[in-house]
Amino acid sequence: MTTVIKNARASDGQITDIFIKDGIISEIGLTRSIADKKLDAEGRLVIPGIIDPHVHFRMPGEEYKEDWESGSMAAIAGGVTTVLDMPNNQPPTTTVERFSKKRRMIAGKSYVNYGLYIGATEDNIDELINARGAVGIKIYLGSSTGGLLVRDYKVVERILERATCVVACHSEDEQCLQKIQNAKFKMQNYGTVAEIHDAMRPDECAIESAQKLVAILQKIKKPLYICHVSSPGELAVFLSAKQKGLPIYLEATPHHLFLDIQNSDQLGNFVRVNPPIRSASSRLSLQNALIEGFIDTIGSDHAPHTIDEKNRSYTDSPSGMPGIETILPLMLDFARLKKFTIQNLIRCMCENPARIFGIERRGAIRQGYFADIVIVDQDLTRVVETNRMYTKCGWSAFAGRSITGFPYATIVNGEIAFLRGRIVGNPAGRDVMARN
C-alpha cells in the first residue's frame, strides 16, 4: 500500500510531498510517484504524530471510564499517534504476568501505537527488571488514584540501580502529604475545590520529594523522568540539578500550564488532579520554563473519571481529568499566542519523548521512519465541545474554551485514521516496544 501526502507545509515553511510505502516514509520532496491513495494537505502544516508519554486508559478493571478503543480514538482525534500507558489499573500492573496479560488484552484494539509502564511497589524489584518490553517503570512517591505507592526512598535508589528502562516518578512526598492533610483536614469544608486541594497537597511536598530524588541522583547518575511538574519551587530544585549535569527529564501537562485556582474556581472536582493545579503565578512560571526550553515533554496525564464520580463530595471524588483530545490543540493555540514555536512544540511532543523512552523510528518526519503524521489546520477556531469528543467519560475541563489550531488528519503507521473530524481508519496501532 502506498500513500502520498501532497502540498505539505513543513515547520520551516517549505512545501513538500511525503510518499509512504507499507507504513514507512520512503520519499520526502516534490514527487510525481503514483500512489494508491492521495491526501492533499493544501499547504497545511504537517508535523510528526504526537507521542503522549502519560495516559491512563483504565484497562483492565475500569473500562466504564475508558477503554483502549475509546481512549485511542480520542488520541487520534487529538493528533496523538503514540501513547505510553500507566500501570495504576485494577489490578495494578506490578508483575510480569499482569504486564504480559495487559499487553495481550490491548493487541489489535488500539488506533494508536502504545507502550506500557510497569508499576513499582516496595517489594517487586525483580518483577520490574524482568518485565521485558516495558517502556518505563512508574514510581508513585505520593498516594494517588489506584493505590500504588513507594514510601521508602531507599527502594527508589535500588530500582534506579537495576533499571534497564526509564524510571518515571510521581514526585510528591507521602510523609509530607499525610502530615499536611492531618493538620488541614477541616479545610475540606472551606473555599473552592481547587483551593482546598492545593492546600491539602501543597508544593512543599513536591519540593521535598524533588530534593530527596536529586540526592539519590547525585549518587546514582541514571535517567529519571519527573511526571507533571506543577510548582516553581519543585521546578527550581530540578533545574538546578539539571544544570549540574544530572540526567533529569521534566514533563508538564496542559492542565498545569493553562488552568489555575483563579481561572477554574467554578469547575469543582472536575479540576481535582494530583498534583493539584496551583496559583496563576505557578502556571505562568511553568509556561515561562516551557518557552525557555527547560521542560522536556508535554504529557496529557489523560485520567478520565465519570461525571457521576466527579459530582461526589470532595472527599469521595477521584483525582484526574481527561486531556488527550485537547493536548495538541491547546499547545498549537499556545504556540500561536506566545513565543513557543512550532519547532519547540515538535521537540517537546515528538522528538524528546521518542529519544527519552527509546522509541525507534518515530517522533520525526524522516525517510525510513514510520509514517506517524498529523496534518494541522492552524486557522481553524473552534470551541471545545464535549459532544464532539471520543473519550468515554464525556467531559472536559476545557469545555467552552475557544481554541485555534486542530488536527485536520492523523496518520498512524501510514494509515489515514482521522480526517476532517471523523474516525476513518481501523485499529492499526502497534506496541512500540514489541522488539523486546
Coordinates of C-alpha atoms in Angstrom, one line a residue:
M1 CA 0.0 0.0 0.0
T2 CA 1.3 3.4 -0.9
T3 CA 0.0 6.9 0.1
V4 CA 1.3 10.3 -0.9
I5 CA 0.6 13.5 1.1
K6 CA 0.8 16.4 -1.4
N7 CA 1.4 20.0 -0.7
A8 CA 2.5 19.6 2.9
R9 CA 4.0 22.6 4.6
A10 CA 6.9 21.7 6.8
S11 CA 7.7 23.5 10.1
D12 CA 10.3 25.7 8.2
G13 CA 7.6 26.8 5.7
Q14 CA 8.7 24.7 2.7
I15 CA 6.0 23.0 0.7
T16 CA 6.8 19.3 0.0
D17 CA 5.3 15.9 -0.6
I18 CA 5.6 12.8 1.6
F19 CA 5.5 9.4 -0.1
I20 CA 4.6 6.5 2.2
K21 CA 5.1 2.8 1.3
D22 CA 3.9 0.0 3.6
G23 CA 3.7 2.3 6.5
I24 CA 7.2 3.8 6.1
I25 CA 8.2 7.2 4.8
S26 CA 10.1 6.4 1.7
E27 CA 10.4 9.8 0.0
I28 CA 10.3 13.5 1.1
G29 CA 10.2 16.1 -1.6
L30 CA 8.2 17.1 -4.6
T31 CA 7.4 13.8 -6.3
R32 CA 5.5 12.5 -9.3
S33 CA 5.4 9.0 -8.0
I34 CA 1.9 7.4 -8.3
A35 CA 0.3 6.2 -5.0
D36 CA -2.7 4.0 -4.2
K37 CA -4.0 6.9 -2.1
K38 CA -3.5 10.7 -2.3
L39 CA -4.1 13.1 0.5
D40 CA -3.8 16.8 -0.4
A41 CA -2.6 18.9 2.6
E42 CA -3.4 22.0 0.6
G43 CA -0.5 23.9 2.2
R44 CA -1.4 23.0 5.8
L45 CA 1.3 22.4 8.4
V46 CA 2.4 18.8 8.7
I47 CA 4.2 17.6 11.9
P48 CA 5.2 14.2 13.3
G49 CA 2.5 12.4 15.2
I50 CA 2.4 13.4 18.9
I51 CA 3.8 11.0 21.4
D52 CA 1.9 11.3 24.7
P53 CA 4.1 9.9 27.4
H54 CA 1.5 9.9 30.2
V55 CA -2.0 8.4 29.8
H56 CA -4.4 6.2 31.9
F57 CA -6.7 4.3 29.5
R58 CA -8.2 2.4 32.5
M59 CA -7.9 -1.1 31.2
P60 CA -8.0 -3.6 32.8
G61 CA -10.6 -3.0 35.6
E62 CA -12.2 0.3 35.0
E63 CA -13.4 0.1 31.4
Y64 CA -16.6 2.0 32.3
K65 CA -14.4 5.1 32.4
E66 CA -12.3 4.5 29.3
D67 CA -11.0 1.5 27.3
W68 CA -8.4 1.1 24.6
E69 CA -10.9 1.6 21.8
S70 CA -12.4 4.9 23.1
G71 CA -9.1 6.2 24.5
S72 CA -7.2 5.6 21.3
M73 CA -10.0 7.1 19.2
A74 CA -9.7 10.2 21.4
A75 CA -6.0 10.1 20.9
I76 CA -6.1 10.2 17.1
A77 CA -8.8 12.9 17.2
G78 CA -6.2 14.9 19.2
G79 CA -3.3 14.3 16.8
V80 CA -1.7 11.7 19.1
T81 CA -0.2 8.7 17.4
T82 CA 1.6 7.0 20.3
V83 CA 0.7 6.8 23.9
L84 CA 2.5 5.5 27.0
D85 CA 0.0 4.0 29.4
M86 CA 0.4 4.0 33.2
P87 CA 0.2 0.9 35.5
N88 CA -2.4 2.0 38.1
N89 CA -5.1 -0.3 36.8
Q90 CA -7.4 -2.7 38.7
P91 CA -5.4 -4.8 39.5
P92 CA -2.3 -2.7 39.2
T93 CA 0.3 -3.8 36.6
T94 CA 3.1 -4.7 39.0
T95 CA 4.1 -8.3 37.9
V96 CA 5.4 -9.8 34.7
E97 CA 2.2 -11.9 34.5
R98 CA -0.1 -8.9 34.7
F99 CA 2.1 -6.9 32.4
S100 CA 2.0 -9.6 29.7
K101 CA -1.7 -10.1 30.2
K102 CA -2.4 -6.4 29.7
R103 CA -0.3 -6.4 26.5
R104 CA -2.3 -9.3 25.2
M105 CA -5.6 -7.5 26.1
I106 CA -4.6 -4.4 24.1
A107 CA -3.3 -6.1 21.0
G108 CA -5.5 -5.4 18.0
K109 CA -7.7 -2.9 19.8
S110 CA -5.7 0.3 19.6
Y111 CA -6.0 3.0 17.0
V112 CA -2.6 4.4 18.1
N113 CA 0.8 3.0 18.9
Y114 CA 1.5 2.3 22.5
G115 CA 4.0 1.4 25.2
L116 CA 3.2 0.2 28.7
Y117 CA 4.7 1.1 32.1
I118 CA 5.1 -1.4 34.9
G119 CA 4.4 -0.1 38.4
A120 CA 6.7 -0.2 41.4
T121 CA 5.9 -1.4 44.9
E122 CA 8.3 -1.7 47.8
D123 CA 8.9 -5.4 47.2
N124 CA 8.7 -6.1 43.4
I125 CA 12.1 -5.1 42.1
D126 CA 12.7 -8.5 40.4
E127 CA 9.3 -8.2 38.6
L128 CA 10.3 -4.7 37.3
I129 CA 13.6 -5.9 36.0
N130 CA 12.1 -9.0 34.3
A131 CA 9.2 -7.2 32.6
R132 CA 10.8 -7.3 29.1
G133 CA 9.1 -4.8 26.8
A134 CA 8.1 -2.2 29.5
V135 CA 8.6 1.3 28.2
G136 CA 9.2 2.5 31.7
I137 CA 8.9 1.9 35.5
K138 CA 6.5 4.1 37.3
I139 CA 7.0 5.0 40.9
Y140 CA 4.3 6.8 42.9
L141 CA 6.0 8.6 45.8
G142 CA 2.7 10.2 46.9
S143 CA -0.6 8.4 47.1
S144 CA -2.8 8.9 44.1
T145 CA -5.5 7.2 42.1
G146 CA -5.1 3.4 42.1
G147 CA -3.2 2.7 45.3
L148 CA 0.3 2.3 44.1
L149 CA 2.8 3.8 46.5
V150 CA 6.5 3.7 47.4
R151 CA 7.3 5.5 50.7
D152 CA 10.9 4.4 51.1
Y153 CA 13.4 6.3 49.0
K154 CA 15.9 3.5 49.5
V155 CA 13.6 1.4 47.3
V156 CA 13.8 4.2 44.7
E157 CA 17.6 4.0 44.9
R158 CA 17.6 0.2 44.4
I159 CA 15.2 0.5 41.4
L160 CA 17.4 3.1 39.8
E161 CA 20.5 1.0 40.3
R162 CA 19.0 -2.0 38.5
A163 CA 16.6 -0.4 36.0
T164 CA 17.2 -1.1 32.3
C165 CA 14.4 1.3 31.1
V166 CA 13.3 4.8 32.1
V167 CA 12.2 5.3 35.7
A168 CA 9.3 7.8 36.0
C169 CA 8.2 9.4 39.2
H170 CA 5.1 11.0 40.6
S171 CA 7.0 13.3 42.8
E172 CA 5.1 14.2 45.9
D173 CA 6.4 13.1 49.3
E174 CA 3.9 10.8 51.1
Q175 CA 5.0 11.6 54.6
C176 CA 4.7 15.3 53.9
L177 CA 1.2 14.8 52.4
Q178 CA 0.0 12.9 55.4
K179 CA 1.3 15.4 57.8
I180 CA -0.3 18.3 55.9
Q181 CA -3.6 16.5 55.4
N182 CA -3.9 15.6 59.1
A183 CA -3.3 19.2 60.1
K184 CA -5.6 20.8 57.5
F185 CA -8.4 18.2 57.4
K186 CA -11.0 20.8 58.4
M187 CA -10.1 22.9 55.4
Q188 CA -12.1 20.4 53.3
N189 CA -15.2 22.4 54.2
Y190 CA -13.9 25.8 53.1
G191 CA -13.1 27.5 49.8
T192 CA -13.3 26.1 46.2
V193 CA -12.1 22.6 45.5
A194 CA -9.1 24.0 43.7
E195 CA -8.1 26.0 46.8
I196 CA -8.7 23.1 49.1
H197 CA -6.8 20.5 47.0
D198 CA -3.8 22.8 46.6
A199 CA -3.8 23.3 50.4
M200 CA -4.1 19.6 51.0
R201 CA -1.3 18.7 48.6
P202 CA 1.0 21.9 48.8
D203 CA 4.0 22.5 46.7
E204 CA 6.2 22.0 49.7
C205 CA 5.5 18.2 49.4
A206 CA 6.6 18.3 45.8
I207 CA 9.7 20.2 46.7
E208 CA 10.6 17.8 49.5
S209 CA 10.3 14.8 47.1
A210 CA 12.4 16.7 44.5
Q211 CA 15.2 17.3 47.0
K212 CA 15.3 13.6 48.0
L213 CA 15.3 12.4 44.4
V214 CA 18.1 14.8 43.5
A215 CA 20.1 13.5 46.4
I216 CA 19.7 10.0 45.1
L217 CA 20.7 11.0 41.6
Q218 CA 23.9 12.6 42.9
K219 CA 24.9 9.1 43.9
I220 CA 23.3 7.1 41.0
K221 CA 23.5 9.1 37.8
K222 CA 20.8 7.2 36.0
P223 CA 18.0 8.9 34.0
L224 CA 14.9 10.0 35.9
Y225 CA 11.7 11.2 34.4
I226 CA 9.6 13.5 36.5
C227 CA 5.9 13.5 35.7
H228 CA 3.6 16.6 35.8
V229 CA 5.8 19.2 37.4
S230 CA 3.4 21.7 39.0
S231 CA 5.2 24.4 41.0
P232 CA 8.0 26.9 40.7
G233 CA 9.7 25.6 43.8
E234 CA 9.8 22.0 42.5
L235 CA 10.9 23.2 39.1
A236 CA 13.8 25.2 40.7
V237 CA 15.1 22.1 42.5
F238 CA 15.1 20.0 39.4
L239 CA 16.5 22.8 37.1
S240 CA 19.4 23.4 39.5
A241 CA 20.2 19.7 39.3
K242 CA 19.9 19.6 35.6
Q243 CA 22.3 22.5 35.2
K244 CA 24.8 20.4 37.3
G245 CA 24.6 17.7 34.7
L246 CA 22.2 15.3 36.5
P247 CA 20.1 13.3 34.0
I248 CA 16.6 14.6 34.8
Y249 CA 13.7 14.9 32.3
L250 CA 10.8 17.2 33.2
E251 CA 7.2 16.7 32.0
A252 CA 4.4 19.4 32.1
T253 CA 0.7 18.9 31.5
P254 CA -1.7 21.2 29.7
H255 CA -3.8 21.5 32.8
H256 CA -0.9 22.8 34.9
L257 CA 0.1 25.1 32.0
F258 CA -3.4 26.5 31.3
L259 CA -5.5 26.1 34.4
D260 CA -5.1 27.7 37.8
I261 CA -7.0 28.2 41.1
Q262 CA -8.3 31.5 39.9
N263 CA -9.5 30.7 36.4
S264 CA -11.2 27.4 37.2
D265 CA -12.9 28.1 40.5
Q266 CA -16.3 27.1 39.1
L267 CA -15.3 23.6 38.0
G268 CA -15.2 22.0 41.4
N269 CA -14.0 18.4 41.4
F270 CA -13.6 18.4 37.7
V271 CA -10.2 20.2 38.2
R272 CA -9.2 17.9 41.1
V273 CA -5.9 16.3 40.0
N274 CA -2.7 15.1 41.6
P275 CA -0.6 17.1 41.9
P276 CA -3.1 20.0 42.1
I277 CA -3.5 22.9 39.8
R278 CA -2.0 25.8 41.6
S279 CA -1.8 29.6 41.5
A280 CA -1.8 31.8 38.4
S281 CA 1.8 32.7 39.2
S282 CA 2.7 29.0 39.3
R283 CA 1.0 28.5 35.9
L284 CA 2.9 31.4 34.4
S285 CA 6.2 30.1 35.8
L286 CA 5.6 26.8 34.1
Q287 CA 4.8 28.5 30.8
N288 CA 8.0 30.5 31.0
A289 CA 10.0 27.4 31.7
L290 CA 8.5 25.8 28.7
I291 CA 9.2 28.8 26.5
E292 CA 12.8 28.9 27.7
G293 CA 13.3 25.2 26.9
F294 CA 13.5 23.8 30.4
I295 CA 10.6 21.5 30.0
D296 CA 11.4 18.3 28.1
T297 CA 8.0 16.8 27.3
I298 CA 4.3 17.5 27.4
G299 CA 2.1 14.7 28.8
S300 CA -1.7 14.9 28.9
D301 CA -2.0 12.8 32.1
H302 CA -5.3 11.7 30.5
A303 CA -7.0 10.2 33.5
P304 CA -10.8 10.0 32.9
H305 CA -13.5 9.5 35.5
T306 CA -17.2 9.6 35.1
I307 CA -19.3 12.7 35.6
D308 CA -21.1 10.9 38.5
E309 CA -17.8 10.2 40.2
K310 CA -16.7 13.9 39.8
N311 CA -20.0 15.1 41.2
R312 CA -19.4 13.4 44.5
S313 CA -18.2 15.3 47.6
Y314 CA -14.6 16.4 47.6
T315 CA -13.5 13.6 49.9
D316 CA -15.2 10.9 47.8
S317 CA -14.4 12.2 44.3
P318 CA -11.3 10.7 42.5
S319 CA -8.5 12.9 41.2
G320 CA -7.8 13.1 37.4
M321 CA -9.2 14.6 34.2
P322 CA -9.3 13.7 30.5
G323 CA -6.9 15.6 28.2
I324 CA -5.7 13.6 25.3
E325 CA -8.1 15.2 22.8
T326 CA -7.1 18.7 23.7
I327 CA -3.4 18.3 24.2
L328 CA -2.3 19.3 20.7
P329 CA -5.0 22.0 20.1
L330 CA -4.0 23.7 23.4
M331 CA -0.4 23.6 22.5
L332 CA -1.0 24.9 19.0
D333 CA -3.0 27.7 20.4
F334 CA -0.2 28.5 22.9
A335 CA 2.3 28.5 20.0
R336 CA 0.1 31.0 18.2
L337 CA -0.2 33.4 21.1
K338 CA 3.3 33.1 22.7
K339 CA 6.9 32.7 21.9
F340 CA 6.6 28.9 21.9
T341 CA 7.4 27.9 18.3
I342 CA 6.2 25.0 16.2
Q343 CA 9.8 23.7 16.3
N344 CA 9.7 23.7 20.1
L345 CA 6.3 22.0 20.0
I346 CA 7.8 19.2 17.8
R347 CA 10.8 19.0 20.1
C348 CA 8.7 18.6 23.3
M349 CA 5.8 16.5 21.9
C350 CA 7.5 14.3 19.3
E351 CA 11.3 14.2 19.3
N352 CA 12.1 14.2 23.0
P353 CA 9.6 11.5 24.1
A354 CA 10.9 9.2 21.3
R355 CA 14.5 9.9 22.4
I356 CA 13.9 9.6 26.2
F357 CA 11.9 6.4 26.0
G358 CA 13.9 4.7 23.3
I359 CA 11.0 4.6 20.7
E360 CA 12.8 3.8 17.5
R361 CA 12.0 5.5 14.1
R362 CA 9.1 7.6 15.5
G363 CA 8.9 11.3 16.6
A364 CA 10.2 12.8 13.3
I365 CA 9.2 13.0 9.6
R366 CA 12.3 11.4 8.1
Q367 CA 12.9 8.9 5.3
G368 CA 12.8 5.4 6.8
Y369 CA 10.7 6.4 9.8
F370 CA 7.2 5.0 10.5
A371 CA 4.6 7.3 8.9
D372 CA 3.0 8.8 12.1
I373 CA 2.0 12.2 10.8
V374 CA -0.5 14.9 11.7
I375 CA -1.8 17.5 9.2
V376 CA -2.8 20.6 11.2
D377 CA -5.3 23.3 10.4
Q378 CA -3.7 26.2 12.2
D379 CA -6.5 28.6 11.1
L380 CA -9.5 26.5 12.5
T381 CA -11.0 28.2 15.5
R382 CA -13.5 26.1 17.5
V383 CA -15.0 26.0 20.9
V384 CA -14.2 22.8 22.8
E385 CA -17.5 20.8 22.8
T386 CA -17.9 17.6 24.8
N387 CA -20.4 16.2 22.3
R388 CA -17.7 16.1 19.7
M389 CA -15.3 14.1 21.9
Y390 CA -14.5 10.4 21.7
T391 CA -13.4 9.9 25.3
K392 CA -15.9 7.7 27.1
C393 CA -16.1 9.9 30.2
G394 CA -17.9 12.6 28.2
W395 CA -16.5 15.8 29.7
S396 CA -13.5 18.2 29.6
A397 CA -12.2 20.9 32.0
F398 CA -11.6 22.9 28.8
A399 CA -15.2 22.7 27.5
G400 CA -16.3 26.1 26.3
R401 CA -12.8 27.4 25.6
S402 CA -12.2 28.8 22.2
I403 CA -9.0 27.3 20.6
T404 CA -7.3 28.0 17.3
G405 CA -5.5 25.0 15.8
F406 CA -6.8 21.5 15.4
P407 CA -5.8 18.2 13.6
Y408 CA -7.1 18.0 10.1
A409 CA -5.8 14.5 9.6
T410 CA -4.0 11.9 11.7
I411 CA -2.0 9.1 10.0
V412 CA -0.8 6.1 12.1
N413 CA 1.7 3.7 10.5
G414 CA 0.9 5.0 7.1
E415 CA -2.9 4.5 7.5
I416 CA -5.2 7.6 7.5
A417 CA -7.0 7.1 10.8
F418 CA -8.7 10.5 11.3
L419 CA -9.8 13.0 8.6
R420 CA -11.9 16.2 8.8
G421 CA -13.3 15.5 12.3
R422 CA -14.1 11.8 11.7
I423 CA -12.5 8.5 12.5
V424 CA -11.9 6.8 9.1
G425 CA -9.4 4.1 9.9
N426 CA -9.2 0.8 11.8
P427 CA -7.2 -0.1 14.9
A428 CA -3.7 -0.1 13.4
G429 CA -1.6 0.7 16.5
R430 CA 1.5 -1.3 17.4
D431 CA 3.4 -1.9 20.6
V432 CA 6.4 0.3 20.2
M433 CA 8.5 -2.0 22.4
A434 CA 7.4 -5.2 20.7
R435 CA 11.0 -5.9 19.6
N436 CA 11.6 -6.5 23.3

